Amino acid sequence: NKITQEAEGIQSYELVDPKGGLLPMFTAGGHLDIELGNGLARQYSISSDPADVDRYVIAVLREPESRGGSVWMHDSLKEGDAVTVHTPRNNFPLSDQAKHHILMAGGIGVTPMMAMARDLSARGESFEMHYCTRTPARTAFKEEIAASDFADNIHFHHDNGNPADGFDIAGFLKAVRDGAHVYYCG
């Protein structure tokens, strides 16, 4: 596995088959059940491209007040360590009925939205993503988004810790056109 500091308090983890094989396919919005070395099991959304089954990428926000999952991932898991990962599941799939997809991500909620944006872009589907964070320093995947072929579909919103200065979600949703599907994680 490879570990990358994505933003303040957020690390991504690239998970691969230790034998170099292909991983089970997954669909955008999918997640993994991972058994941690401290006896806990946690679910993490997959952010990588569903077409790429050489690896899975997840991102984890270190939550000091957590029950131990994110702290263990950040403080104990090292590159090259083995973890048990179960077959991907998806309780948050994209609709094939949408005329337009609106992805709304709050902080670490961008993780499944990245896989969704990659998939929608590859299929040539109509979509936009609104990504809300406190500051640019707390915005994971921003360089990856800037270099992507879907960068123009992504709108960043930073509130600097004051929700009143953030994205007006209610106002935005009032103008959503018929046939659009909204996905939110955050």
GROMACS .gro file of C-alpha atoms in nm, residues 61-136:
model
   76
   61LEU     CA    1  -0.984   1.187   0.796
   62ARG     CA    2  -0.805   1.152   1.129
   63GLU     CA    3  -1.075   1.200   1.391
   64PRO     CA    4  -0.914   1.230   1.738
   65GLU     CA    5  -1.254   1.167   1.899
   66SER     CA    6  -1.316   0.855   1.688
   67ARG     CA    7  -1.370   0.508   1.825
   68GLY     CA    8  -1.024   0.412   1.703
   69GLY     CA    9  -1.050   0.345   1.330
   70SER     CA   10  -0.915   0.665   1.180
   71VAL     CA   11  -0.655   0.711   1.453
   72TRP     CA   12  -0.525   0.359   1.392
   73MET     CA   13  -0.513   0.417   1.014
   74HIS     CA   14  -0.318   0.741   1.056
   75ASP     CA   15  -0.090   0.643   1.342
   76SER     CA   16  -0.027   0.271   1.295
   77LEU     CA   17  -0.071   0.165   0.931
   78LYS     CA   18   0.253   0.202   0.738
   79GLU     CA   19   0.333   0.162   0.370
   80GLY     CA   20   0.381  -0.205   0.292
   81ASP     CA   21   0.169  -0.328   0.584
   82ALA     CA   22  -0.095  -0.589   0.505
   83VAL     CA   23  -0.462  -0.538   0.594
   84THR     CA   24  -0.758  -0.761   0.524
   85VAL     CA   25  -0.995  -0.602   0.273
   86HIS     CA   26  -1.330  -0.756   0.185
   87THR     CA   27  -1.499  -0.749  -0.155
   88PRO     CA   28  -1.638  -0.404  -0.241
   89ARG     CA   29  -2.004  -0.332  -0.178
   90ASN     CA   30  -2.218  -0.040  -0.290
   91ASN     CA   31  -2.504   0.113  -0.092
   92PHE     CA   32  -2.463   0.449  -0.272
   93PRO     CA   33  -2.479   0.379  -0.649
   94LEU     CA   34  -2.526   0.624  -0.932
   95SER     CA   35  -2.865   0.619  -1.099
   96ASP     CA   36  -2.885   0.526  -1.465
   97GLN     CA   37  -3.210   0.725  -1.486
   98ALA     CA   38  -3.064   1.071  -1.417
   99LYS     CA   39  -3.053   1.337  -1.686
  100HIS     CA   40  -2.796   1.526  -1.479
  101HIS     CA   41  -2.599   1.429  -1.168
  102ILE     CA   42  -2.524   1.674  -0.888
  103LEU     CA   43  -2.251   1.555  -0.653
  104MET     CA   44  -2.226   1.741  -0.323
  105ALA     CA   45  -1.929   1.670  -0.100
  106GLY     CA   46  -1.860   1.800   0.248
  107GLY     CA   47  -1.500   1.749   0.360
  108ILE     CA   48  -1.400   1.381   0.358
  109GLY     CA   49  -1.732   1.311   0.185
  110VAL     CA   50  -1.547   1.380  -0.137
  111THR     CA   51  -1.412   1.024  -0.131
  112PRO     CA   52  -1.702   0.843  -0.304
  113MET     CA   53  -1.767   1.152  -0.517
  114MET     CA   54  -1.422   1.118  -0.676
  115ALA     CA   55  -1.509   0.771  -0.806
  116MET     CA   56  -1.848   0.902  -0.921
  117ALA     CA   57  -1.692   1.198  -1.105
  118ARG     CA   58  -1.439   0.970  -1.277
  119ASP     CA   59  -1.713   0.728  -1.384
  120LEU     CA   60  -1.954   0.998  -1.504
  121SER     CA   61  -1.678   1.174  -1.696
  122ALA     CA   62  -1.568   0.851  -1.865
  123ARG     CA   63  -1.929   0.782  -1.969
  124GLY     CA   64  -1.980   1.137  -2.097
  125GLU     CA   65  -2.269   1.195  -1.853
  126SER     CA   66  -2.387   1.539  -1.749
  127PHE     CA   67  -2.271   1.622  -1.396
  128GLU     CA   68  -2.134   1.884  -1.161
  129MET     CA   69  -1.977   1.856  -0.819
  130HIS     CA   70  -1.989   2.108  -0.536
  131TYR     CA   71  -1.708   2.042  -0.289
  132CYS     CA   72  -1.741   2.220   0.046
  133THR     CA   73  -1.450   2.247   0.291
  134ARG     CA   74  -1.337   2.486   0.558
  135THR     CA   75  -1.021   2.599   0.375
  136PRO     CA   76  -0.812   2.502   0.071
   0.00000   0.00000   0.00000
